[in-house]
XYZ file of C-alpha atoms in Angstrom:
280
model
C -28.746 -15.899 -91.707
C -28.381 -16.396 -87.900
C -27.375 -13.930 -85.290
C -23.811 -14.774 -85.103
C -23.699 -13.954 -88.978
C -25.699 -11.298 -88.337
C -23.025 -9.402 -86.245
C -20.702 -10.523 -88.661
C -22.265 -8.453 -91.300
C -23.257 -5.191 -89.305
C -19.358 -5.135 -88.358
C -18.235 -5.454 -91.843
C -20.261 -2.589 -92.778
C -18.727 -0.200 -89.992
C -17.140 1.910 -92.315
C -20.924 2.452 -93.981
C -22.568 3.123 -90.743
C -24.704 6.257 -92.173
C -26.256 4.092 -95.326
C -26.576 0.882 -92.341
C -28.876 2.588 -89.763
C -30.578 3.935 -92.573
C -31.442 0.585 -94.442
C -31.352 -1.891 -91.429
C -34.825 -1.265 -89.929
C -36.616 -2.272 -92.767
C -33.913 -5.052 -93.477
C -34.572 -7.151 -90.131
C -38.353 -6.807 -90.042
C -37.745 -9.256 -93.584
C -36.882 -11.361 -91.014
C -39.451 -14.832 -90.332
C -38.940 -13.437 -86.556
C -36.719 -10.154 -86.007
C -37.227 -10.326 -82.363
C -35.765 -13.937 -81.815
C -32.708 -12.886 -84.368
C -31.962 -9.800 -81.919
C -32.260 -11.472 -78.951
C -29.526 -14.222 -79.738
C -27.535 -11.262 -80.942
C -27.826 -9.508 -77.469
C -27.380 -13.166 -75.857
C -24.255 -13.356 -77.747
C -22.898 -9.947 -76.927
C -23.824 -10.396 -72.921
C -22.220 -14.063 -72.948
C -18.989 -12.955 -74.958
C -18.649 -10.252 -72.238
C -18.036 -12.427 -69.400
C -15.348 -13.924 -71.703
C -13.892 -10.683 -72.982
C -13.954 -11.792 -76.709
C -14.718 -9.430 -79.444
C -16.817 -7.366 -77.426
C -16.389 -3.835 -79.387
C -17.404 -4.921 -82.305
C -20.417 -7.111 -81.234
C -21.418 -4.049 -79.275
C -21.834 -1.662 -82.191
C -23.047 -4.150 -84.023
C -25.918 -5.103 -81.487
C -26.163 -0.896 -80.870
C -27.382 -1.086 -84.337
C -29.691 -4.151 -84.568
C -31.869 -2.825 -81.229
C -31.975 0.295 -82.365
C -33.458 -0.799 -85.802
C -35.555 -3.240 -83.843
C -37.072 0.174 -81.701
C -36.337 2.682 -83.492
C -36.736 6.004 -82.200
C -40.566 6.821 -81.346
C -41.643 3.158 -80.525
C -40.053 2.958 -77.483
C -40.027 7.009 -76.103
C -43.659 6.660 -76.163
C -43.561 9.370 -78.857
C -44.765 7.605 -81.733
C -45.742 4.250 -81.974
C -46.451 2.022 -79.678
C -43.827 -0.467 -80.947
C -44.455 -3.743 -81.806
C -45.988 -6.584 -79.640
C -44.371 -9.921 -78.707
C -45.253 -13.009 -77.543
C -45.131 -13.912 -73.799
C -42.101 -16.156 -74.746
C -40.502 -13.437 -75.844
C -40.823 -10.684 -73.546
C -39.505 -13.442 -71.440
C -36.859 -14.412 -73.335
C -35.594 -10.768 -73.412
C -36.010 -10.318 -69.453
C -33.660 -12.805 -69.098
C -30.919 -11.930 -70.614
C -31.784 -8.540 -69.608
C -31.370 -10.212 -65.364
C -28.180 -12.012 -66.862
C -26.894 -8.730 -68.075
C -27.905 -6.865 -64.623
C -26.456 -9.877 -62.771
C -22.569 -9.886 -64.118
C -23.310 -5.715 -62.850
C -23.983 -6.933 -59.486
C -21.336 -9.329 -59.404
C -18.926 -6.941 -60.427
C -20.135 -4.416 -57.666
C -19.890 -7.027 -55.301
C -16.382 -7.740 -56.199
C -15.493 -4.107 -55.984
C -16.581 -4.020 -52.662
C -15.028 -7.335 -51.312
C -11.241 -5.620 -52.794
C -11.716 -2.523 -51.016
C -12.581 -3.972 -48.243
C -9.320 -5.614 -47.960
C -7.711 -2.565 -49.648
C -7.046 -4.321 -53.001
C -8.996 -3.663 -56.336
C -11.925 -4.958 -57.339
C -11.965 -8.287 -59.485
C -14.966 -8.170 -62.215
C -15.028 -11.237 -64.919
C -15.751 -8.377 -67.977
C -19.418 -8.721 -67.422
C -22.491 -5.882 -66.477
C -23.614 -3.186 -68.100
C -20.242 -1.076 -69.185
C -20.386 2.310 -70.628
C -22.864 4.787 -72.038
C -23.554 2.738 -75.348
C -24.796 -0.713 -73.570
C -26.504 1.405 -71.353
C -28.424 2.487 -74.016
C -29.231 -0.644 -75.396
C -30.225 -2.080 -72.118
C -32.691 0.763 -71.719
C -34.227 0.577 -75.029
C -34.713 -2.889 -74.552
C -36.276 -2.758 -71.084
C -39.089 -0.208 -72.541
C -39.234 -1.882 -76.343
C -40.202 -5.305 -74.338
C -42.218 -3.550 -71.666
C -39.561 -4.487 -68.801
C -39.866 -1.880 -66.354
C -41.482 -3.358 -63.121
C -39.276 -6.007 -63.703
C -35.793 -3.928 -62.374
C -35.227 -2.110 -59.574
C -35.891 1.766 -60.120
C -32.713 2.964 -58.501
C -30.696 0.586 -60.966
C -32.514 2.363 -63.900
C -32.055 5.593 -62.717
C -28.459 4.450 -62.101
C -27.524 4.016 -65.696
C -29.414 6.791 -66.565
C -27.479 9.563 -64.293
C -24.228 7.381 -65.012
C -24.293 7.961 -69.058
C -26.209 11.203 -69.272
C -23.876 12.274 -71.785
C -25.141 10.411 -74.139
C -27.975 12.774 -76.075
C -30.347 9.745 -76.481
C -30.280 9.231 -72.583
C -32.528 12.413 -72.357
C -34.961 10.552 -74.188
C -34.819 7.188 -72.704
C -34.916 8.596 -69.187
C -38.239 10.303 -69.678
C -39.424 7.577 -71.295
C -38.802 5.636 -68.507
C -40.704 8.266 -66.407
C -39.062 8.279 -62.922
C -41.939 10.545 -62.488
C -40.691 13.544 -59.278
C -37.528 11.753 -59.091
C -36.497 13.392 -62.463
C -36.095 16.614 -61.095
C -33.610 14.785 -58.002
C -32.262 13.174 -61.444
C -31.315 16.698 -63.050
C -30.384 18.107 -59.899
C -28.272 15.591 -59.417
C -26.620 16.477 -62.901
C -26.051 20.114 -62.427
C -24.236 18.964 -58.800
C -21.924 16.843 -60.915
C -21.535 19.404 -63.459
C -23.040 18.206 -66.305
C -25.237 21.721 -66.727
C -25.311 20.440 -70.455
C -27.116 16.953 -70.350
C -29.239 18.623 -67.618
C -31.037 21.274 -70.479
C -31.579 18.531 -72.322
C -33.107 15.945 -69.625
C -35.182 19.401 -68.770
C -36.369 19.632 -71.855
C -37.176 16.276 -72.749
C -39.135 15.966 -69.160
C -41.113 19.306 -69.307
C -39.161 20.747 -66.464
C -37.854 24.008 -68.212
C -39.335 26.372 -65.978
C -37.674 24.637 -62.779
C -34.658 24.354 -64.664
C -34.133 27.823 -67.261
C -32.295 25.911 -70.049
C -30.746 29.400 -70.454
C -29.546 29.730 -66.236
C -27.843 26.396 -66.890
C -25.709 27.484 -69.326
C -24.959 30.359 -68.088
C -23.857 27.922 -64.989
C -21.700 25.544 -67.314
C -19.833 29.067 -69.025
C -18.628 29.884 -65.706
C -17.798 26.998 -64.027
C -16.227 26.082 -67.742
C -13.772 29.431 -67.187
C -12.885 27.962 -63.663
C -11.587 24.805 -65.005
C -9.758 26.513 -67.310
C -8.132 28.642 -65.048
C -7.362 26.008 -62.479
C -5.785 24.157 -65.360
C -3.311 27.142 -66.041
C -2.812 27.896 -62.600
C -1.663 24.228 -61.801
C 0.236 23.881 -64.898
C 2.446 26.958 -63.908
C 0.823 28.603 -67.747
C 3.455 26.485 -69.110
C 2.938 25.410 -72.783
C 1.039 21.731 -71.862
C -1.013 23.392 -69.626
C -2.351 26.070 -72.116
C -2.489 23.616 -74.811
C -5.225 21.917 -72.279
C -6.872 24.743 -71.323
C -7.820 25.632 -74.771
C -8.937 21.899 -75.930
C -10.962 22.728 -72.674
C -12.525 25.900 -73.574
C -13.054 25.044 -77.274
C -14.994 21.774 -75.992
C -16.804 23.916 -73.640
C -18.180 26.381 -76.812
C -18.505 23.543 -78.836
C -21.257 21.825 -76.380
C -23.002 25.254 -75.532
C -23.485 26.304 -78.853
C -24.502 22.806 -79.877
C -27.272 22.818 -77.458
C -28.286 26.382 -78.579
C -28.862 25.302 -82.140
C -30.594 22.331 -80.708
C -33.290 23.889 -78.206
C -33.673 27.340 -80.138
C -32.654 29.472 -77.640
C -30.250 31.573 -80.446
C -32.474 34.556 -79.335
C -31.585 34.224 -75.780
C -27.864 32.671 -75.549
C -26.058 34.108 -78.845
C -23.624 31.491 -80.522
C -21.828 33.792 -82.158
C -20.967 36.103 -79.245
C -20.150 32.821 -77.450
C -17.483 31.886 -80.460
C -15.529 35.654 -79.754
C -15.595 34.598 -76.113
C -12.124 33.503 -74.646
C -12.109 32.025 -71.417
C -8.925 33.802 -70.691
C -10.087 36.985 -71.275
């Protein structure tokens, strides 16, 4: 089977994503050379871009194959040290990594060149788009052993640009932008993203600068502001409530979430947080 029909399986099997990511690992190391197979996969993905064809699909389906190709621990630098590749390889995958970058540049470049003359930017579909290529393009730049070969600022770029993602945490400490991560998570609590910043603190060893529980206690109140400011603006008519309280029961959702998932139960109680109302 070749890339193309690859992708054309792992999309297929969408709808089984849980029993996929668990079975696929093992699946494409069968392979006679499961780094070549990925590689024309991500070459496929990052050439379709430019083109705008099928690109959803291809990138779930290509979220899955790098992923199974480093999976968790063999690129964090937790685990294993991940498999080794050939020179031709590692090459290989730093350029379509620089192609990748590239259509990013070019887009910037666009953006810049319409606001200059007070239009909107152009951008042919290409770059690094959204939290889940980011991802991928991250994994793949540790997995292959890729970071002298990009600029620091344009990691630390997607990194601070897609923190949301609960993997990021991971991959940016990985990375190891070294004092910069603290700029990094200060950087986050600025933009209000108290949330990913507990878990970039914790992944980085930088809970005592940043108390996990002071953070929350950050994101609750600036959380009831929002609210507020949504009634407030809305004249508390029935939209604007209806939005305030998808607000505040995200809000609870992500605190208690990333209670459960740093232990801190003892010090931040989810269930008084679930009686809270914003409004109150």
């Amino acid at each position: 089977m070749d890339s193309s029909g690859l992708l054309r399986f792992v999309v297929s099997k969408r709808k089984e994503s849980v029993f996929l990511r668990a079975e696929i690992s093992c699946a494409i190391m069968e392979a006679v050379d499961p780094a070549r197979l990925i590689l024309d996969a991500v070459d496929e993905l990052v050439r379709d871009k430019v083109g705008k064809v099928g690109v959803t699909d291809k990138r779930w389906a290509c979220g899955i194959l790098v992923q199974a190709l480093f999976p968790e621990g063999s690129c964090f630098g937790r685990k294993d040290k991940g498999p080794a590749f050939a020179r031709s390889v590692v090459e290989r995958a730093a350029g379509i990594l620089e192609n990748w970058k590239e259509e990013d540049d070019v887009e910037e470049k666009a953006d810049g060149e319409g606001e200059g003359e007070g239009g909107g930017g152009g951008g042919g579909g290409g770059g690094v788009v959204g939290p889940a290529e980011a991802v991928m393009f991250l994994q793949m730049v540790l997995g292959f052993g890729l970071k002298s070969r990009f600029d620091e600022e344009f990691l630390r770029k997607l990194v601070t640009e897609n923190a949301s993602r609960r993997d990021m945490a991971k991959l940016a400490a990985a990375i190891d932008f070294g004092e910069k991560m603290g700029d990094i998570i200060d950087e986050l609590v600025k933009n209000g993203k108290e949330i990913e910043a507990v878990y970039f603190a914790s992944e980085s060893g930088l809970t005592k600068r940043f108390s996990p529980v002071s953070l929350l206690k950050s994101y609750l109140k600036n959380s009831k502001k929002i609210t507020t400011t949504v009634l407030k603006n809305g004249n508390y008519s029935a939209a604007a409530t209806d939005e305030s309280s998808t607000l505040e029961l995200n809000s609870i959702k992500a605190i208690i979430k990333c209670v459960e998932d740093h232990k801190l139960e003892s010090e931040f109680s989810p269930r008084q947080l679930e009686k809270t109302s914003f409004s109150a």
